[in-house]
Short mmCIF file of C-alpha atoms in Angstrom, two decimals:
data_model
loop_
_atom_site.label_atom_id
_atom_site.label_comp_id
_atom_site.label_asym_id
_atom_site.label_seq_id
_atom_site.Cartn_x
_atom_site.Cartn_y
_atom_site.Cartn_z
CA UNK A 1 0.00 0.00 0.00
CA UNK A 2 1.20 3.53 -1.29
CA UNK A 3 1.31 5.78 2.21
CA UNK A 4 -0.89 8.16 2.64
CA UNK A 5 -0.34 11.79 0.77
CA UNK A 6 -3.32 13.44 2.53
CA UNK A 7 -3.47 14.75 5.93
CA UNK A 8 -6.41 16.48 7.40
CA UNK A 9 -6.34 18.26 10.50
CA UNK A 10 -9.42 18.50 12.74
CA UNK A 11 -9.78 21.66 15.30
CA UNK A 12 -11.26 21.49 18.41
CA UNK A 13 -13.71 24.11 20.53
CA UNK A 14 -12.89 27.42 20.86
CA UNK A 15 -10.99 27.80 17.84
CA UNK A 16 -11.01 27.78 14.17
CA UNK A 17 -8.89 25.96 11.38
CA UNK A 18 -6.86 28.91 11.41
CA UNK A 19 -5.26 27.27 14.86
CA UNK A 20 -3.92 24.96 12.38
CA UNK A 21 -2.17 27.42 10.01
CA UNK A 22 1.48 26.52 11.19
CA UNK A 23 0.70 22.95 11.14
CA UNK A 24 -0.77 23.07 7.39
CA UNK A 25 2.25 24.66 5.89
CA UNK A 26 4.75 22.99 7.82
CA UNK A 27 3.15 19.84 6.59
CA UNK A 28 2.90 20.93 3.40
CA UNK A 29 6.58 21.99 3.27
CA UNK A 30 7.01 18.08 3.62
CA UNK A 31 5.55 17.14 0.31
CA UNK A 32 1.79 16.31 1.63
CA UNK A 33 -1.70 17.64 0.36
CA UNK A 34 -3.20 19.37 3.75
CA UNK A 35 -6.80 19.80 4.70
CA UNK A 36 -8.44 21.43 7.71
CA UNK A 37 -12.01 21.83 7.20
CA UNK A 38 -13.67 23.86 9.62
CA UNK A 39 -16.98 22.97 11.21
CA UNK A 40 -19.99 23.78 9.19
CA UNK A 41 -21.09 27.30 8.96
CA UNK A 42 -16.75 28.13 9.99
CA UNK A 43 -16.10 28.99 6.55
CA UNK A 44 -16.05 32.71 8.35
CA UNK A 45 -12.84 33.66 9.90
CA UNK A 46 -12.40 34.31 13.87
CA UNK A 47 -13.69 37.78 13.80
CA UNK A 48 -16.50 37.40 12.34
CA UNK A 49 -17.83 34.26 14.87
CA UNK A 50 -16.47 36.60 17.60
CA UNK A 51 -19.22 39.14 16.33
CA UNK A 52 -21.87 36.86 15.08
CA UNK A 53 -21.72 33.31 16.87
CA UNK A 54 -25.01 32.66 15.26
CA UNK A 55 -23.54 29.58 13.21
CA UNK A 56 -21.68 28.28 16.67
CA UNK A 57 -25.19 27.96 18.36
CA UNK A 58 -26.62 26.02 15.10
CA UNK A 59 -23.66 23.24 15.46
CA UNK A 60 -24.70 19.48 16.74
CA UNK A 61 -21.89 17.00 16.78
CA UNK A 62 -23.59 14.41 14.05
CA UNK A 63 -23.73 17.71 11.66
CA UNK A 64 -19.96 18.24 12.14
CA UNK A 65 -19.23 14.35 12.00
CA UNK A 66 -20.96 14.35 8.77
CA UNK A 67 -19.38 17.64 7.34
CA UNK A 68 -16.29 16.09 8.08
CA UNK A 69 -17.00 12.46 6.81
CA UNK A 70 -18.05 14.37 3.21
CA UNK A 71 -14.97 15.48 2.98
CA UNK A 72 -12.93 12.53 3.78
CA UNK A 73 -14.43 10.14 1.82
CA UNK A 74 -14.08 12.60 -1.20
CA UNK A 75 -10.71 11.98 -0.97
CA UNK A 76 -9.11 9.36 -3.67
CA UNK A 77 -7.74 7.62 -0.62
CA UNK A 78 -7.76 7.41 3.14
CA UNK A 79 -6.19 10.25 4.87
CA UNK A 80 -4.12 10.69 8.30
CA UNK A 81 -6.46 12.27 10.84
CA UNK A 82 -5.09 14.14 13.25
CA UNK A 83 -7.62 16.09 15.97
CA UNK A 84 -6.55 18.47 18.59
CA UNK A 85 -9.14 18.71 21.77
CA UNK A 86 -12.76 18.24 20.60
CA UNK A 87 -11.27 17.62 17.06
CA UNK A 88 -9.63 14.58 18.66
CA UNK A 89 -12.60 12.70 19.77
CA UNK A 90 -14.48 13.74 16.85
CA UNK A 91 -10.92 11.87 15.02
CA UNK A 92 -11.62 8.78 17.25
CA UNK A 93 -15.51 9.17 15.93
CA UNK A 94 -14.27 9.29 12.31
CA UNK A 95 -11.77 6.12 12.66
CA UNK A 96 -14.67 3.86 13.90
CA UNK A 97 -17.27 5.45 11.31
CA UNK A 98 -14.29 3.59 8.62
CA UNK A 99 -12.21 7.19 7.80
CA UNK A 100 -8.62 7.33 7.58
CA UNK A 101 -5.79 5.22 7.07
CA UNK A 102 -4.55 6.30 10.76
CA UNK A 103 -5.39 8.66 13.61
CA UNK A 104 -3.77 11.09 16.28
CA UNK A 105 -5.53 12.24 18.72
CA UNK A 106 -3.72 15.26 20.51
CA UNK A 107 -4.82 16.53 24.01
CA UNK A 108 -8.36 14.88 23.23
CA UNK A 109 -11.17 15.44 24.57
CA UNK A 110 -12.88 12.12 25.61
CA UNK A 111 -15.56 9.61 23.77
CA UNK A 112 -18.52 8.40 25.65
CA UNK A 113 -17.61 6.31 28.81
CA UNK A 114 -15.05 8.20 29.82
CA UNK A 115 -15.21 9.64 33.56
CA UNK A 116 -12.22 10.87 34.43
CA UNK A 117 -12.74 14.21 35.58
CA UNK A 118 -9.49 16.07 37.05
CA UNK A 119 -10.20 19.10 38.93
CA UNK A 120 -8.01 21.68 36.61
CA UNK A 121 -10.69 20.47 33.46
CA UNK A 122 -13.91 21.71 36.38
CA UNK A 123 -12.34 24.89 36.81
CA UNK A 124 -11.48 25.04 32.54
CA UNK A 125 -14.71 23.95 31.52
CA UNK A 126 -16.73 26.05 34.71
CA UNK A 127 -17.46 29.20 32.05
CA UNK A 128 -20.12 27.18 30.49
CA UNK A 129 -20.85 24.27 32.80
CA UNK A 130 -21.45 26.44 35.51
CA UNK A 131 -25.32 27.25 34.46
CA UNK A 132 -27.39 24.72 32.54
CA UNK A 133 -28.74 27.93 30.78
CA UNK A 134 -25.38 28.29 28.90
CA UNK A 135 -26.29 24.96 26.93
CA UNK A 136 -28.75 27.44 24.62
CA UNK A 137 -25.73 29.57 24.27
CA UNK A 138 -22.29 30.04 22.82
CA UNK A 139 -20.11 30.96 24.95
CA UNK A 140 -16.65 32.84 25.16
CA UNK A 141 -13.45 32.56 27.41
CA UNK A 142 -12.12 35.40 28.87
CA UNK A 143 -8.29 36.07 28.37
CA UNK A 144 -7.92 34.50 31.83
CA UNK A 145 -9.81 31.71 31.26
CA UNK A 146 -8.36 30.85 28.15
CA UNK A 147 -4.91 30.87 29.80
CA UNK A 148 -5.68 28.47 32.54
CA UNK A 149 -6.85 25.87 29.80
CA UNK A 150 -5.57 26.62 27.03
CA UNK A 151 -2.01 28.36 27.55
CA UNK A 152 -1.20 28.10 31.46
CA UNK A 153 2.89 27.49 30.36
CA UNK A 154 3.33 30.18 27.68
CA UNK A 155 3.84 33.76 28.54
CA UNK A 156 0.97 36.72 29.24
CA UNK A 157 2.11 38.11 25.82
CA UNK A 158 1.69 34.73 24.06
CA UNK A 159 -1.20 34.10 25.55
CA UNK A 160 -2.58 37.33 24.38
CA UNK A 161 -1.75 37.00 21.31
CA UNK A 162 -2.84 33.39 20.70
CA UNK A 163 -6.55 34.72 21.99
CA UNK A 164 -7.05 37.62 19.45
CA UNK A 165 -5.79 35.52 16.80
CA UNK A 166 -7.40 32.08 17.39
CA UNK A 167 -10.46 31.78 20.25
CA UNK A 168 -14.01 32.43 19.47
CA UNK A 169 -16.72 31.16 21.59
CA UNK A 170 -17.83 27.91 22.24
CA UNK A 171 -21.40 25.74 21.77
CA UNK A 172 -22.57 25.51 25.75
CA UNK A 173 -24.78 22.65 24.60
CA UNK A 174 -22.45 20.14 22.72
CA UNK A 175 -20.26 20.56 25.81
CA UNK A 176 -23.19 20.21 28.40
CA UNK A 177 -24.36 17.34 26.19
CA UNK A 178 -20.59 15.66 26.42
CA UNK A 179 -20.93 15.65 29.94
CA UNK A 180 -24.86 13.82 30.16
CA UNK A 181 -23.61 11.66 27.65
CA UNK A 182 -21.97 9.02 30.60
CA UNK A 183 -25.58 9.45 32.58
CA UNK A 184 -28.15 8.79 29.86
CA UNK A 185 -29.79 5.80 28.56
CA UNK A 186 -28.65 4.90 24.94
CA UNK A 187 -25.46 5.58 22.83
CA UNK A 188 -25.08 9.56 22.61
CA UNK A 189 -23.15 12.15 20.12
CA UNK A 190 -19.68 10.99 21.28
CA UNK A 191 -20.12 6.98 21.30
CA UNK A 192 -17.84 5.16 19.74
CA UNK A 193 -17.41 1.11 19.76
CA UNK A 194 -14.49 0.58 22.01
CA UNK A 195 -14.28 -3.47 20.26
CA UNK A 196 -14.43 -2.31 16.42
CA UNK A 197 -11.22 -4.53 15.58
CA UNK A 198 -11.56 -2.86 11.77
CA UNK A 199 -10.52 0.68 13.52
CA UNK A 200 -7.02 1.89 12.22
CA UNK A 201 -4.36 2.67 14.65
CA UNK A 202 -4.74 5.41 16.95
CA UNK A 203 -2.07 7.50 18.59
CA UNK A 204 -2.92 9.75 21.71
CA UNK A 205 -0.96 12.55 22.22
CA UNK A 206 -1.07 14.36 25.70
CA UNK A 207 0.52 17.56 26.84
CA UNK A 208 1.48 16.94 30.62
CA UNK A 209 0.13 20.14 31.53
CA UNK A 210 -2.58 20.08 30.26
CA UNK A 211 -5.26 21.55 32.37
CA UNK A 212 -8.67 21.10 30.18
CA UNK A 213 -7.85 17.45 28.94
CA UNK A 214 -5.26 16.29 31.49
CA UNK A 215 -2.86 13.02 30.40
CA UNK A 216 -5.30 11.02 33.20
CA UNK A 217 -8.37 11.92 30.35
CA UNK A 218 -5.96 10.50 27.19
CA UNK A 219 -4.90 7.48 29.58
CA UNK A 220 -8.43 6.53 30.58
CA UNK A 221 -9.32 6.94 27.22
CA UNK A 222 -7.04 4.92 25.49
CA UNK A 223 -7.74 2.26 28.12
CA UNK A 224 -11.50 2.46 27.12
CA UNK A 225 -9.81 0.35 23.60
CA UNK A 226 -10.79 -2.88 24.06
CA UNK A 227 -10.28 -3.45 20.02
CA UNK A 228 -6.93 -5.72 18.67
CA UNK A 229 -5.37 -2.59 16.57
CA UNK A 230 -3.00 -0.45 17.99
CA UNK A 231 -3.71 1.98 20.30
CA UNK A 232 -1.07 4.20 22.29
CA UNK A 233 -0.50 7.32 24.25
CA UNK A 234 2.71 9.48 24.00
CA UNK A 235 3.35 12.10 26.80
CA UNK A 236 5.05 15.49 25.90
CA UNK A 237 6.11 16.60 29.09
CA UNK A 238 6.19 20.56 29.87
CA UNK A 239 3.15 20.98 27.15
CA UNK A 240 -0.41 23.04 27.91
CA UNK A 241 -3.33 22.35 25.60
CA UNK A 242 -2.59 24.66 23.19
CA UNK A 243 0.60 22.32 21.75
CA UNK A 244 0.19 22.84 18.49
CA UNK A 245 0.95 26.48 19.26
CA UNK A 246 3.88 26.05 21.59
CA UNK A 247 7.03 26.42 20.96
CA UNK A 248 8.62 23.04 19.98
CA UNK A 249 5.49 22.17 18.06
CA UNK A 250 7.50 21.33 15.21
CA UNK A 251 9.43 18.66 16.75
CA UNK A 252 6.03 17.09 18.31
CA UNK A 253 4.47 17.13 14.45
CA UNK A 254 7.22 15.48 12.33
CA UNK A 255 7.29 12.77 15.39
CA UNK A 256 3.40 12.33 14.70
CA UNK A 257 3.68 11.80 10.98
CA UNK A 258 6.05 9.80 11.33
CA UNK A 259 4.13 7.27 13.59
CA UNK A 260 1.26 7.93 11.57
CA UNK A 261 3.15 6.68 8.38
CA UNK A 262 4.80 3.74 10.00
CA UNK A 263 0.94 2.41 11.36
CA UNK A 264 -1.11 3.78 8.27
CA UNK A 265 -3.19 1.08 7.21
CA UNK A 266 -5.85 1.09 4.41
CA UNK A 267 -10.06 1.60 6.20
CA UNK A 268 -11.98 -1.31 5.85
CA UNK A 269 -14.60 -0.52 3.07
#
């Protein structure tokens, strides 16, 4: 089988594909065709969500599952996946829909089943989970906020700088609905089959600083796998949950691709 020449990069909440512009063109810079389809109604940039979140509220996770799915299977051939936050359990959602010849799953947050709940992600996620009237909402981080989970080991300036440029608000009820999803009857938005031995193989990447998706979220996670394909975690210690943003992120994506291309496999039709 040829390796894959496609790579398309998933974003997470509270940010755009544009959090993905130094990934696309480093990637790119390596020979590969680079996607990173936003979530439907994201074909706006970051200022104009920030002003008019109208299309965040209309989001549902099976919309941006199938937006996402469209544009894989599109392809001539199965891509790498990679998913940062939110984008990497909606990359763990894509792998057992049959998508992708492998996926990484960087600072993810978790599929159905998953309980782990580290106090650092309570206080991260506490601007919208704080009122169940905030799951009719989109809601923003303040600069604050957003460093605690986002950038809590880059500097104030960074961190300022990473906000204007890349954080919008976020849907209150996908991330309330994340959160019911372990205490209702029936499989929800985020289920995925834990036994599918047809999945591809599935890296998880964790920042050990992480405060929104600590490494004890990736680690329980993984261990959710029950599946015989591969599935492994890979620590980057000194890393918040920005990583794709902080400095040394280059190092942390060629080590990614290359995993990626040593456990692509083709999807099971």
């Amino acid at each position: 089988m040829a390796a894959p020449d496609t790579i398309v990069l998933v974003h997470g909440f509270w940010m755009t594909p544009r959090s993905w512009e130094h990934w696309v063109t480093h990637y790119e810079q390596r020979g590969f065709r680079v996607l990173a389809p936003g979530y439907p109604g994201f074909e706006v940039e970051v200022e104009s969500l920030n002003a008019d979140p109208t299309p965040i509220l209309k989001l549902t996770v099976p919309q941006i599952i199938a937006h996402l799915e469209a544009v894989i299977r599109e392809l001539p051939a199965p891509p790498i996946i990679i998913g940062h936050s939110a984008g990497g359990a909606f990359t763990q959602i894509l792998l057992d829909h049959g998508c992708g010849a492998v996926g990484v799953a960087m600072n993810s947050a978790p599929t159905e089943g998953v309980r782990v709940v580290p106090l650092s992600q309570v206080k991260s996620t506490f601007p919208v989970l704080k009122s169940p009237a905030n799951r009719h909402k989109a809601i923003p981080l303040s600069l604050e906020e957003f460093k605690y989970a986002f950038t809590n080991t880059f500097t104030d300036e960074e961190s300022k700088a990473l906000y204007e440029r890349y954080a919008i608000p976020a849907n209150g009820g996908i991330l309330w609905g994340s959160v019911l999803a372990n205490f209702q009857p029936g499989h929800q938005d985020t289920w995925v089959d834990y036994h599918n031995d047809n999945r591809v193989p599935l890296l998880f990447v964790s920042g050990s600083e992480d405060h929104i998706m600590p490494p004890e979220v990736q680690h329980s996670n993984a261990k959710h796998y029950k599946s015989d394909t591969v599935t492994e975690v890979k620590l980057y210690d000194g890393y918040a949950h920005l990583l794709p943003a902080q400095a040394g992120w280059e190092k942390i994506a060629d080590e990614v691709l290359d995993w990626a291309l040593a456990h692509a496999k083709p999807a099971t039709p």
